[in-house]
Amino acid sequence: MVRDGIYYALALTAGGALVLYLTSPWYGLPLFVLAAFCLYFFRDPERVIPNGPVVVSPADGKVVGIRTDPPDTTRISIFLNIFDVHVNRSPIGGKISQVRYQRGQFLPANMARASSQNEQNMVTVDAGDSIVIFSQIAGLIARRIVFYKRAGDNVNKGERIGLIKFGSRVDVFLGPEWELTVEEGSRVAAGSSVLAKRK
């Protein structure tokens, strides 16, 4: 469980109890329901991280797009709805060589334009023999990107590195040294689903 979920749930429960005390149980019920949803939304299950030279998904969700960008970069776009786990994980092990924050719009995260126009946090992980870039992208409802690491930190494959609150999108950029193992429409789980393997 991410601590944010506990804080939100406690605040909503307190608000529901106050409304219940001042009015009636029916008026406090929506706040109790929201508190329960926050506990569900901010869940953080353990994952089995696969071994070997593979790229794992940094997010739970659905692969909504796979495209090749010049010169030889493959972009995998993963859309997270509000029912997905929103804890993000590092796709490979290595050193975070760059973290770049970009202000932008809050278009619906399932739109292709969100990749370039939305507010996002772009992270570069250098594994020595390969570089993988991924972007935490805000959406229409998701307006808070959380990133636990900073440039210069070392990360393990599948390690928790942050989250995006309330629906979002994550794009992963891979070089030509990687062979994709997912297709558009696939459901993936952060840290455990393999997106690509080394050629």
Coordinates of N, CA, C and O in Angstrom, one line a residue:
M1 N 0.8 -1.2 0.0 CA 0.0 0.0 0.0 C 0.9 1.3 0.0 O 1.8 1.4 0.8
V2 N 0.6 2.1 -0.9 CA 1.3 3.4 -1.0 C 0.8 4.3 0.1 O -0.5 4.4 0.3
R3 N 1.6 5.0 0.9 CA 1.2 5.8 2.0 C 0.2 6.8 1.7 O -0.7 7.2 2.5
D4 N 0.3 7.4 0.5 CA -0.7 8.4 0.0 C -2.1 7.9 0.2 O -3.0 8.6 0.6
G5 N -2.3 6.6 -0.2 CA -3.7 6.0 -0.1 C -4.2 6.0 1.3 O -5.4 6.2 1.6
I6 N -3.3 5.7 2.3 CA -3.7 5.7 3.7 C -4.1 7.1 4.1 O -5.2 7.3 4.8
Y7 N -3.3 8.1 3.7 CA -3.6 9.5 4.1 C -5.0 10.0 3.5 O -5.8 10.6 4.2
Y8 N -5.2 9.7 2.2 CA -6.5 10.0 1.6 C -7.6 9.3 2.3 O -8.7 10.0 2.5
A9 N -7.5 8.0 2.6 CA -8.5 7.3 3.2 C -8.9 7.8 4.6 O -10.1 7.9 4.9
L10 N -7.9 8.1 5.3 CA -8.1 8.6 6.7 C -8.8 10.0 6.6 O -9.8 10.2 7.4
A11 N -8.4 10.8 5.7 CA -9.1 12.2 5.6 C -10.5 12.0 5.2 O -11.4 12.7 5.7
L12 N -10.8 11.1 4.2 CA -12.2 10.9 3.7 C -13.0 10.3 4.8 O -14.2 10.6 5.0
T13 N -12.4 9.3 5.5 CA -13.2 8.7 6.6 C -13.5 9.7 7.7 O -14.7 9.7 8.2
A14 N -12.6 10.5 8.0 CA -12.9 11.5 9.0 C -14.0 12.5 8.6 O -14.9 12.9 9.3
G15 N -13.9 12.9 7.3 CA -14.9 13.7 6.7 C -16.3 13.0 6.7 O -17.3 13.7 7.1
G16 N -16.3 11.7 6.4 CA -17.5 11.0 6.4 C -18.1 10.9 7.8 O -19.4 11.0 8.0
A17 N -17.3 10.7 8.8 CA -17.7 10.5 10.1 C -18.3 11.9 10.6 O -19.3 11.9 11.3
L18 N -17.7 13.0 10.2 CA -18.2 14.3 10.6 C -19.5 14.6 10.0 O -20.5 15.0 10.7
V19 N -19.7 14.3 8.7 CA -20.9 14.5 8.0 C -22.0 13.6 8.6 O -23.2 14.0 8.8
L20 N -21.7 12.3 8.9 CA -22.6 11.4 9.5 C -23.1 11.9 10.9 O -24.3 11.9 11.2
Y21 N -22.2 12.5 11.7 CA -22.5 13.0 13.0 C -23.4 14.2 12.9 O -24.3 14.4 13.7
L22 N -23.1 15.1 11.9 CA -23.9 16.3 11.8 C -25.2 16.2 11.1 O -26.1 17.0 11.3
T23 N -25.3 15.2 10.2 CA -26.5 15.0 9.3 C -27.1 13.6 9.5 O -27.7 13.3 10.5
S24 N -26.8 12.8 8.5 CA -27.3 11.4 8.5 C -26.3 10.5 7.8 O -25.5 10.9 7.1
P25 N -26.4 9.2 8.1 CA -25.5 8.2 7.5 C -25.4 8.3 6.0 O -24.4 8.1 5.4
W26 N -26.6 8.6 5.4 CA -26.7 8.6 3.9 C -25.8 9.6 3.3 O -25.2 9.4 2.2
Y27 N -25.6 10.8 3.9 CA -24.8 11.8 3.4 C -23.3 11.5 3.6 O -22.5 12.0 2.9
G28 N -23.0 10.8 4.6 CA -21.6 10.4 4.8 C -21.1 9.2 4.0 O -19.9 9.0 3.8
L29 N -22.1 8.4 3.5 CA -21.7 7.2 2.8 C -20.8 7.5 1.6 O -19.8 6.7 1.4
P30 N -21.0 8.5 0.7 CA -20.1 8.7 -0.4 C -18.7 8.9 0.0 O -17.8 8.4 -0.7
L31 N -18.4 9.5 1.1 CA -17.1 9.7 1.6 C -16.4 8.4 2.0 O -15.2 8.2 1.8
F32 N -17.2 7.6 2.7 CA -16.7 6.3 3.1 C -16.4 5.4 1.8 O -15.4 4.7 1.8
V33 N -17.2 5.5 0.8 CA -17.0 4.8 -0.4 C -15.7 5.2 -1.1 O -14.8 4.5 -1.6
L34 N -15.5 6.6 -1.1 CA -14.3 7.1 -1.7 C -13.0 6.7 -0.9 O -12.0 6.5 -1.5
A35 N -13.2 6.6 0.4 CA -12.0 6.2 1.3 C -11.7 4.7 0.9 O -10.5 4.4 0.8
A36 N -12.7 3.9 0.7 CA -12.4 2.5 0.3 C -11.7 2.4 -1.0 O -10.8 1.6 -1.3
F37 N -12.2 3.3 -2.0 CA -11.6 3.3 -3.3 C -10.1 3.7 -3.2 O -9.3 3.2 -4.0
C38 N -9.8 4.7 -2.4 CA -8.4 5.1 -2.3 C -7.5 4.0 -1.8 O -6.4 3.9 -2.3
L39 N -8.0 3.2 -0.9 CA -7.2 2.1 -0.4 C -7.0 1.1 -1.5 O -5.9 0.5 -1.6
Y40 N -8.0 0.9 -2.3 CA -7.9 0.0 -3.5 C -7.0 0.6 -4.5 O -6.1 -0.1 -5.1
F41 N -7.1 1.9 -4.8 CA -6.3 2.5 -5.9 C -4.8 2.5 -5.6 O -4.0 2.3 -6.5
F42 N -4.5 2.8 -4.4 CA -3.1 2.9 -4.0 C -2.5 1.6 -3.5 O -1.4 1.6 -2.8
R43 N -3.0 0.4 -3.9 CA -2.5 -0.8 -3.6 C -1.1 -1.0 -4.3 O -0.9 -0.4 -5.4
D44 N -0.2 -1.8 -3.7 CA 1.1 -1.9 -4.2 C 1.6 -3.4 -4.1 O 2.3 -3.7 -3.2
P45 N 1.0 -4.3 -4.9 CA 1.4 -5.7 -4.8 C 2.8 -6.0 -5.1 O 3.5 -5.4 -5.9
E46 N 3.3 -7.1 -4.5 CA 4.6 -7.6 -4.9 C 4.6 -8.3 -6.3 O 3.6 -8.8 -6.7
R47 N 5.7 -8.2 -7.0 CA 5.8 -8.8 -8.3 C 7.0 -9.7 -8.4 O 8.1 -9.4 -7.8
V48 N 6.9 -10.7 -9.2 CA 8.1 -11.6 -9.5 C 8.8 -11.0 -10.7 O 8.2 -10.9 -11.8
I49 N 10.1 -10.5 -10.5 CA 10.8 -9.9 -11.6 C 11.5 -10.9 -12.4 O 12.3 -11.7 -11.9
P50 N 11.3 -11.0 -13.7 CA 12.0 -12.0 -14.6 C 13.5 -11.7 -14.7 O 13.9 -10.6 -14.7
N51 N 14.3 -12.8 -14.8 CA 15.7 -12.7 -14.9 C 16.1 -12.6 -16.4 O 15.2 -12.7 -17.3
G52 N 17.3 -12.3 -16.7 CA 17.8 -12.2 -18.0 C 17.8 -10.8 -18.6 O 17.3 -9.9 -18.0
P53 N 18.3 -10.7 -19.9 CA 18.4 -9.4 -20.6 C 17.0 -9.1 -21.2 O 16.8 -9.2 -22.4
V54 N 16.1 -8.6 -20.4 CA 14.8 -8.3 -20.8 C 14.4 -6.9 -20.3 O 14.9 -6.4 -19.3
V55 N 13.4 -6.3 -21.0 CA 12.8 -5.0 -20.5 C 11.5 -5.4 -20.0 O 10.7 -6.0 -20.6
V56 N 11.2 -5.0 -18.7 CA 9.9 -5.2 -18.1 C 9.0 -4.0 -18.2 O 9.5 -2.9 -18.4
S57 N 7.8 -4.2 -18.1 CA 6.8 -3.1 -18.2 C 7.0 -2.2 -17.0 O 7.1 -2.7 -15.8
P58 N 7.1 -0.9 -17.2 CA 7.2 0.1 -16.0 C 5.8 0.4 -15.4 O 5.7 1.0 -14.4
A59 N 4.7 -0.2 -16.0 CA 3.4 0.2 -15.5 C 2.4 -0.9 -15.8 O 2.6 -1.7 -16.7
D60 N 1.4 -1.0 -15.0 CA 0.2 -1.9 -15.3 C -0.6 -1.2 -16.3 O -0.7 0.1 -16.3
G61 N -1.3 -1.9 -17.1 CA -2.2 -1.3 -18.1 C -2.3 -2.0 -19.4 O -2.0 -3.2 -19.5
K62 N -2.8 -1.3 -20.4 CA -3.0 -1.9 -21.7 C -2.1 -1.2 -22.7 O -2.0 0.0 -22.7
V63 N -1.4 -2.0 -23.6 CA -0.6 -1.5 -24.6 C -1.5 -0.9 -25.7 O -2.2 -1.6 -26.4
V64 N -1.5 0.4 -25.8 CA -2.5 1.1 -26.7 C -1.8 1.5 -28.0 O -2.4 2.0 -29.0
G65 N -0.5 1.4 -28.1 CA 0.2 1.8 -29.3 C 1.7 1.3 -29.3 O 2.4 1.3 -28.3
I66 N 2.1 0.9 -30.5 CA 3.5 0.5 -30.7 C 3.9 1.1 -32.1 O 3.2 0.9 -33.1
R67 N 4.9 2.0 -32.1 CA 5.3 2.6 -33.3 C 6.8 2.8 -33.4 O 7.4 2.9 -32.3
T68 N 7.3 3.0 -34.6 CA 8.7 3.2 -34.7 C 8.9 4.7 -35.0 O 8.4 5.2 -36.0
D69 N 9.8 5.3 -34.2 CA 10.1 6.7 -34.4 C 11.5 6.7 -35.0 O 12.4 5.9 -34.6
P70 N 11.8 7.7 -35.9 CA 13.2 7.8 -36.4 C 14.2 8.2 -35.3 O 13.8 8.9 -34.4
P71 N 15.5 7.7 -35.4 CA 15.9 6.9 -36.5 C 15.6 5.4 -36.4 O 15.1 4.8 -37.3
D72 N 15.8 4.8 -35.2 CA 15.5 3.4 -35.0 C 15.0 3.2 -33.6 O 15.4 2.2 -32.9
T73 N 14.0 3.9 -33.1 CA 13.5 3.8 -31.8 C 12.0 3.3 -31.8 O 11.2 3.8 -32.6
T74 N 11.8 2.3 -31.0 CA 10.4 1.8 -30.9 C 9.7 2.4 -29.6 O 10.3 2.3 -28.6
R75 N 8.6 2.9 -29.8 CA 7.8 3.5 -28.7 C 6.6 2.6 -28.3 O 5.8 2.3 -29.2
I76 N 6.6 2.1 -27.1 CA 5.5 1.3 -26.6 C 4.7 2.2 -25.6 O 5.2 2.7 -24.6
S77 N 3.4 2.4 -25.9 CA 2.5 3.3 -25.1 C 1.6 2.4 -24.3 O 0.9 1.5 -24.8
I78 N 1.6 2.6 -22.9 CA 0.7 1.8 -22.0 C -0.2 2.8 -21.3 O 0.2 3.8 -20.7
F79 N -1.5 2.5 -21.4 CA -2.5 3.3 -20.8 C -3.0 2.7 -19.5 O -3.3 1.5 -19.5
L80 N -3.0 3.4 -18.4 CA -3.5 3.0 -17.1 C -4.9 3.6 -16.9 O -5.0 4.8 -16.9
N81 N -5.9 2.8 -16.6 CA -7.2 3.3 -16.2 C -7.2 3.4 -14.7 O -6.2 3.0 -14.0
I82 N -8.2 3.9 -14.1 CA -8.3 4.2 -12.7 C -8.3 2.9 -11.8 O -8.1 2.9 -10.6
F83 N -8.5 1.7 -12.5 CA -8.6 0.5 -11.8 C -7.2 -0.3 -11.8 O -7.1 -1.3 -11.1
D84 N -6.3 0.2 -12.5 CA -5.0 -0.4 -12.6 C -4.1 0.0 -11.4 O -4.3 1.1 -10.8
V85 N -3.1 -0.8 -11.1 CA -2.1 -0.4 -10.1 C -1.3 0.7 -10.7 O -0.9 0.6 -11.8
H86 N -1.1 1.8 -9.9 CA -0.4 2.9 -10.5 C 1.0 3.1 -10.0 O 1.6 4.2 -10.3
V87 N 1.6 2.2 -9.3 CA 3.0 2.2 -8.9 C 3.8 1.9 -10.2 O 3.6 0.9 -10.8
N88 N 4.8 2.7 -10.5 CA 5.7 2.5 -11.6 C 7.0 1.9 -11.2 O 7.5 2.1 -10.1
R89 N 7.6 1.1 -12.1 CA 8.8 0.4 -11.8 C 9.8 0.6 -13.0 O 9.4 0.9 -14.1
S90 N 11.1 0.5 -12.6 CA 12.1 0.7 -13.6 C 12.1 -0.5 -14.7 O 12.1 -1.7 -14.3
P91 N 12.1 -0.2 -16.0 CA 12.1 -1.2 -17.0 C 13.3 -2.1 -17.1 O 13.3 -3.2 -17.5
I92 N 14.5 -1.5 -16.7 CA 15.8 -2.2 -16.7 C 16.6 -1.8 -15.5 O 16.2 -0.8 -14.8
G93 N 17.6 -2.5 -15.2 CA 18.5 -2.1 -14.1 C 19.6 -1.2 -14.7 O 20.0 -1.4 -15.9
G94 N 20.1 -0.3 -14.0 CA 21.2 0.6 -14.4 C 21.2 1.9 -13.7 O 20.8 1.9 -12.5
K95 N 21.8 2.9 -14.3 CA 22.0 4.2 -13.6 C 21.1 5.2 -14.3 O 21.0 5.3 -15.5
I96 N 20.3 6.0 -13.5 CA 19.5 7.0 -14.1 C 20.4 8.2 -14.5 O 21.0 8.9 -13.7
S97 N 20.5 8.3 -15.8 CA 21.5 9.3 -16.3 C 20.8 10.7 -16.5 O 21.5 11.7 -16.5
Q98 N 19.5 10.7 -16.6 CA 18.8 12.0 -16.8 C 17.3 11.9 -16.4 O 16.7 10.8 -16.6
V99 N 16.8 12.9 -15.8 CA 15.4 13.1 -15.5 C 15.0 14.4 -16.0 O 15.5 15.5 -15.5
R100 N 14.0 14.4 -16.9 CA 13.6 15.7 -17.5 C 12.1 15.9 -17.3 O 11.3 15.1 -17.8
Y101 N 11.7 17.0 -16.6 CA 10.3 17.3 -16.4 C 9.8 18.2 -17.5 O 10.5 19.2 -17.7
Q102 N 8.7 17.9 -18.1 CA 8.1 18.8 -19.1 C 6.7 19.2 -18.8 O 5.8 18.4 -18.5
R103 N 6.5 20.5 -18.7 CA 5.2 21.0 -18.4 C 4.3 20.8 -19.7 O 4.9 20.8 -20.8
G104 N 3.0 20.7 -19.6 CA 2.2 20.5 -20.8 C 0.7 20.5 -20.5 O 0.3 21.0 -19.4
Q105 N 0.0 19.9 -21.4 CA -1.5 19.9 -21.2 C -1.9 18.6 -20.4 O -1.0 17.8 -20.0
F106 N -3.2 18.5 -20.3 CA -3.8 17.3 -19.6 C -4.8 16.7 -20.5 O -6.0 16.5 -20.1
L107 N -4.4 16.3 -21.7 CA -5.3 15.6 -22.6 C -5.6 14.2 -22.1 O -4.8 13.7 -21.3
P108 N -6.7 13.6 -22.5 CA -6.9 12.2 -22.1 C -5.7 11.3 -22.4 O -5.2 11.4 -23.6
A109 N -5.3 10.5 -21.5 CA -4.0 9.8 -21.6 C -4.0 8.7 -22.7 O -3.0 8.3 -23.1
N110 N -5.2 8.3 -23.2 CA -5.3 7.3 -24.2 C -5.2 7.9 -25.6 O -5.2 7.2 -26.6
M111 N -5.1 9.2 -25.7 CA -4.9 9.9 -27.0 C -3.4 9.8 -27.4 O -2.5 10.0 -26.5
A112 N -3.1 9.6 -28.7 CA -1.7 9.6 -29.2 C -1.0 10.9 -28.9 O 0.2 10.9 -28.6
R113 N -1.7 12.0 -29.0 CA -1.1 13.4 -28.8 C -0.6 13.6 -27.4 O 0.3 14.4 -27.1
A114 N -1.1 12.8 -26.4 CA -0.7 12.9 -25.0 C 0.8 12.6 -24.9 O 1.5 13.2 -24.0
S115 N 1.4 11.8 -25.7 CA 2.8 11.5 -25.6 C 3.7 12.7 -25.8 O 4.7 12.8 -25.2
S116 N 3.3 13.6 -26.6 CA 4.1 14.8 -26.9 C 3.6 16.0 -26.2 O 4.4 16.9 -25.9
Q117 N 2.3 16.1 -26.0 CA 1.8 17.4 -25.5 C 1.5 17.5 -24.0 O 1.3 18.5 -23.4
N118 N 1.3 16.3 -23.3 CA 0.9 16.3 -21.9 C 2.1 16.6 -21.0 O 3.3 16.3 -21.4
E119 N 1.8 17.0 -19.8 CA 2.8 17.1 -18.8 C 3.4 15.7 -18.5 O 2.7 14.8 -18.4
Q120 N 4.7 15.7 -18.3 CA 5.4 14.4 -18.2 C 6.7 14.5 -17.6 O 7.4 15.5 -17.5
N121 N 7.2 13.3 -17.1 CA 8.5 13.2 -16.5 C 9.2 12.1 -17.3 O 8.8 10.9 -17.3
M122 N 10.3 12.5 -18.0 CA 11.0 11.6 -18.9 C 12.3 11.1 -18.2 O 13.1 12.0 -17.8
V123 N 12.5 9.8 -18.1 CA 13.6 9.2 -17.3 C 14.5 8.4 -18.3 O 13.9 7.5 -19.0
T124 N 15.8 8.6 -18.2 CA 16.7 7.8 -19.0 C 17.5 6.9 -18.1 O 18.1 7.3 -17.1
V125 N 17.4 5.6 -18.3 CA 18.2 4.6 -17.6 C 19.3 4.0 -18.4 O 19.0 3.4 -19.5
D126 N 20.5 4.1 -18.0 CA 21.7 3.6 -18.7 C 22.2 2.3 -18.1 O 22.6 2.3 -17.0
A127 N 22.0 1.2 -18.9 CA 22.5 -0.1 -18.4 C 23.9 -0.4 -18.8 O 24.4 -1.5 -18.6
G128 N 24.6 0.5 -19.4 CA 26.0 0.3 -19.9 C 26.0 -0.1 -21.3 O 26.7 0.6 -22.1
D129 N 25.3 -1.2 -21.7 CA 25.3 -1.6 -23.1 C 24.0 -1.3 -23.8 O 23.8 -1.6 -24.9
S130 N 23.1 -0.6 -23.1 CA 21.8 -0.2 -23.7 C 21.2 0.9 -22.8 O 21.5 1.0 -21.6
I131 N 20.5 1.8 -23.5 CA 19.8 2.9 -22.8 C 18.3 2.7 -23.1 O 17.8 2.5 -24.2
V132 N 17.5 2.8 -22.0 CA 16.0 2.7 -22.1 C 15.4 4.0 -21.5 O 15.8 4.4 -20.4
I133 N 14.5 4.6 -22.2 CA 13.9 5.8 -21.8 C 12.4 5.5 -21.6 O 11.8 4.8 -22.4
F134 N 11.9 6.1 -20.5 CA 10.4 5.9 -20.3 C 9.9 7.3 -19.7 O 10.6 8.0 -19.1
S135 N 8.6 7.5 -20.1 CA 8.0 8.8 -19.6 C 6.7 8.5 -18.8 O 5.9 7.7 -19.2
Q136 N 6.6 9.1 -17.6 CA 5.4 9.1 -16.8 C 4.6 10.3 -17.3 O 5.0 11.4 -17.2
I137 N 3.4 10.0 -17.9 CA 2.6 11.1 -18.6 C 1.3 11.3 -17.8 O 0.6 10.4 -17.6
A138 N 1.1 12.5 -17.5 CA -0.2 12.9 -16.8 C -1.3 12.8 -17.8 O -1.1 12.8 -19.0
G139 N -2.6 12.7 -17.2 CA -3.7 12.6 -18.1 C -4.8 13.6 -17.7 O -4.5 14.6 -17.1
L140 N -6.0 13.4 -18.2 CA -7.1 14.3 -17.9 C -7.4 14.4 -16.5 O -7.6 15.5 -15.9
I141 N -7.4 13.3 -15.8 CA -7.7 13.2 -14.3 C -6.3 13.2 -13.5 O -6.2 13.8 -12.5
A142 N -5.4 12.4 -14.1 CA -4.1 12.3 -13.4 C -3.3 13.5 -13.6 O -2.7 13.8 -14.6
R143 N -3.1 14.3 -12.5 CA -2.4 15.6 -12.6 C -1.2 15.6 -11.6 O -0.7 16.7 -11.3
R144 N -0.8 14.5 -11.1 CA 0.2 14.4 -10.1 C 1.2 13.3 -10.4 O 0.8 12.1 -10.3
I145 N 2.4 13.6 -10.9 CA 3.4 12.6 -11.2 C 4.3 12.6 -10.0 O 4.8 13.6 -9.5
V146 N 4.6 11.4 -9.4 CA 5.5 11.2 -8.3 C 6.7 10.4 -8.8 O 6.5 9.3 -9.4
F147 N 7.9 10.9 -8.5 CA 9.1 10.1 -8.9 C 10.1 10.1 -7.7 O 10.4 11.2 -7.1
Y148 N 10.4 8.9 -7.2 CA 11.2 8.8 -6.0 C 12.7 9.0 -6.2 O 13.4 9.2 -5.2
K149 N 13.2 8.8 -7.4 CA 14.6 8.8 -7.7 C 15.1 10.2 -8.2 O 14.3 11.1 -8.5
R150 N 16.4 10.2 -8.5 CA 17.0 11.4 -9.1 C 18.1 11.0 -10.0 O 18.6 9.8 -9.9
A151 N 18.6 11.9 -10.9 CA 19.7 11.6 -11.7 C 20.9 11.2 -10.9 O 21.2 11.8 -9.9
G152 N 21.6 10.1 -11.4 CA 22.7 9.6 -10.6 C 22.4 8.4 -9.8 O 23.4 7.6 -9.4
D153 N 21.1 8.1 -9.5 CA 20.8 7.0 -8.7 C 20.9 5.7 -9.5 O 20.6 5.7 -10.7
N154 N 21.2 4.6 -8.9 CA 21.2 3.3 -9.5 C 19.9 2.6 -9.2 O 19.3 2.8 -8.1
V155 N 19.3 1.9 -10.1 CA 18.0 1.2 -9.9 C 18.2 -0.2 -10.4 O 18.9 -0.5 -11.3
N156 N 17.4 -1.1 -9.8 CA 17.3 -2.5 -10.3 C 16.1 -2.6 -11.2 O 15.1 -1.9 -11.1
K157 N 16.2 -3.6 -12.1 CA 15.0 -3.9 -12.9 C 13.8 -4.3 -12.1 O 13.9 -5.1 -11.1
G158 N 12.7 -3.6 -12.3 CA 11.5 -3.9 -11.6 C 11.4 -3.1 -10.3 O 10.4 -3.3 -9.6
E159 N 12.4 -2.3 -9.9 CA 12.3 -1.5 -8.7 C 11.3 -0.4 -8.8 O 11.1 0.2 -9.8
R160 N 10.6 -0.2 -7.7 CA 9.6 0.9 -7.6 C 10.3 2.2 -7.7 O 11.3 2.5 -7.0
I161 N 9.8 3.1 -8.6 CA 10.5 4.4 -8.8 C 9.5 5.5 -8.7 O 9.9 6.7 -8.8
G162 N 8.2 5.3 -8.6 CA 7.2 6.4 -8.5 C 5.8 5.9 -8.8 O 5.5 4.7 -8.8
L163 N 4.9 6.9 -9.1 CA 3.6 6.6 -9.5 C 2.9 7.8 -10.1 O 3.5 8.9 -10.0
I164 N 1.8 7.6 -10.8 CA 1.0 8.6 -11.3 C -0.4 8.5 -10.8 O -0.9 7.4 -10.8
K165 N -0.9 9.5 -10.2 CA -2.2 9.4 -9.5 C -3.4 9.5 -10.4 O -3.5 10.5 -11.1
F166 N -4.3 8.5 -10.3 CA -5.6 8.6 -10.9 C -5.6 8.6 -12.5 O -6.1 9.5 -13.1
G167 N -5.2 7.5 -13.0 CA -5.3 7.4 -14.5 C -4.1 8.1 -15.2 O -3.8 9.2 -14.9
S168 N -3.5 7.4 -16.2 CA -2.3 8.0 -16.8 C -1.8 7.2 -18.0 O -2.5 6.3 -18.5
R169 N -0.6 7.5 -18.4 CA 0.0 6.8 -19.5 C 1.5 6.7 -19.3 O 2.1 7.7 -18.7
V170 N 2.1 5.6 -19.7 CA 3.6 5.5 -19.7 C 4.1 5.1 -21.0 O 3.5 4.1 -21.6
D171 N 5.1 5.8 -21.6 CA 5.7 5.4 -22.9 C 7.1 4.9 -22.6 O 7.8 5.5 -21.8
V172 N 7.4 3.9 -23.3 CA 8.8 3.3 -23.2 C 9.4 3.4 -24.6 O 8.8 3.0 -25.6
F173 N 10.7 3.8 -24.6 CA 11.4 4.0 -25.8 C 12.6 3.0 -25.9 O 13.5 3.1 -25.0
L174 N 12.6 2.2 -26.9 CA 13.7 1.1 -27.0 C 14.5 1.3 -28.3 O 13.9 1.6 -29.3
G175 N 15.8 1.0 -28.2 CA 16.6 1.0 -29.4 C 16.5 -0.3 -30.2 O 15.8 -1.2 -29.8
P176 N 17.3 -0.3 -31.3 CA 17.2 -1.5 -32.2 C 17.7 -2.7 -31.7 O 17.6 -3.8 -32.3
E177 N 18.4 -2.7 -30.5 CA 19.0 -3.9 -29.9 C 18.0 -4.7 -29.2 O 18.3 -5.8 -28.7
W178 N 16.7 -4.2 -29.1 CA 15.7 -5.0 -28.4 C 14.6 -5.6 -29.4 O 14.3 -4.9 -30.4
E179 N 14.2 -6.8 -29.1 CA 13.1 -7.4 -29.9 C 11.9 -7.5 -29.1 O 11.8 -8.0 -27.9
L180 N 10.8 -6.9 -29.6 CA 9.5 -6.8 -28.9 C 8.9 -8.2 -28.6 O 9.0 -9.1 -29.5
T181 N 8.3 -8.3 -27.4 CA 7.6 -9.5 -27.1 C 6.1 -9.3 -26.8 O 5.4 -10.2 -26.3
V182 N 5.7 -8.0 -27.0 CA 4.3 -7.7 -26.7 C 3.6 -7.2 -28.0 O 4.3 -6.8 -28.9
E183 N 2.3 -7.2 -28.0 CA 1.6 -6.7 -29.2 C 0.6 -5.6 -28.7 O 0.3 -5.5 -27.5
E184 N 0.2 -4.8 -29.6 CA -0.8 -3.8 -29.3 C -2.1 -4.5 -28.8 O -2.5 -5.5 -29.4
G185 N -2.7 -4.0 -27.7 CA -3.8 -4.6 -27.1 C -3.5 -5.5 -25.9 O -4.4 -6.0 -25.2
S186 N -2.2 -5.8 -25.7 CA -1.8 -6.7 -24.6 C -2.0 -6.0 -23.3 O -1.9 -4.8 -23.2
R187 N -2.3 -6.8 -22.3 CA -2.4 -6.3 -20.9 C -1.0 -6.6 -20.2 O -0.5 -7.7 -20.4
V188 N -0.5 -5.6 -19.5 CA 0.8 -5.8 -18.9 C 0.8 -5.5 -17.5 O 0.0 -4.7 -17.0
A189 N 1.7 -6.0 -16.7 CA 1.9 -5.7 -15.3 C 3.3 -5.2 -15.0 O 4.3 -5.8 -15.5
A190 N 3.3 -4.1 -14.2 CA 4.6 -3.5 -13.9 C 5.6 -4.5 -13.2 O 5.2 -5.1 -12.3
G191 N 6.8 -4.5 -13.7 CA 7.8 -5.3 -13.1 C 7.9 -6.8 -13.5 O 8.9 -7.4 -13.4
S192 N 6.7 -7.3 -13.9 CA 6.7 -8.8 -14.2 C 6.4 -9.1 -15.7 O 6.9 -10.2 -16.2
S193 N 5.8 -8.2 -16.4 CA 5.5 -8.5 -17.9 C 6.7 -8.1 -18.7 O 7.2 -6.9 -18.5
V194 N 7.2 -8.9 -19.6 CA 8.3 -8.6 -20.4 C 7.8 -7.9 -21.7 O 7.0 -8.4 -22.4
L195 N 8.4 -6.7 -21.9 CA 8.1 -6.0 -23.2 C 9.0 -6.3 -24.3 O 8.6 -6.3 -25.5
A196 N 10.2 -6.6 -24.0 CA 11.2 -6.9 -25.1 C 12.4 -7.7 -24.5 O 12.6 -7.7 -23.3
K197 N 13.0 -8.4 -25.4 CA 14.2 -9.2 -25.0 C 15.4 -8.8 -25.9 O 15.2 -8.3 -27.0
R198 N 16.6 -8.9 -25.4 CA 17.8 -8.5 -26.1 C 18.0 -9.4 -27.3 O 17.8 -10.7 -27.2
K199 N 18.3 -8.8 -28.5 CA 18.4 -9.6 -29.7 C 19.7 -10.4 -29.6 O 20.7 -10.0 -28.9

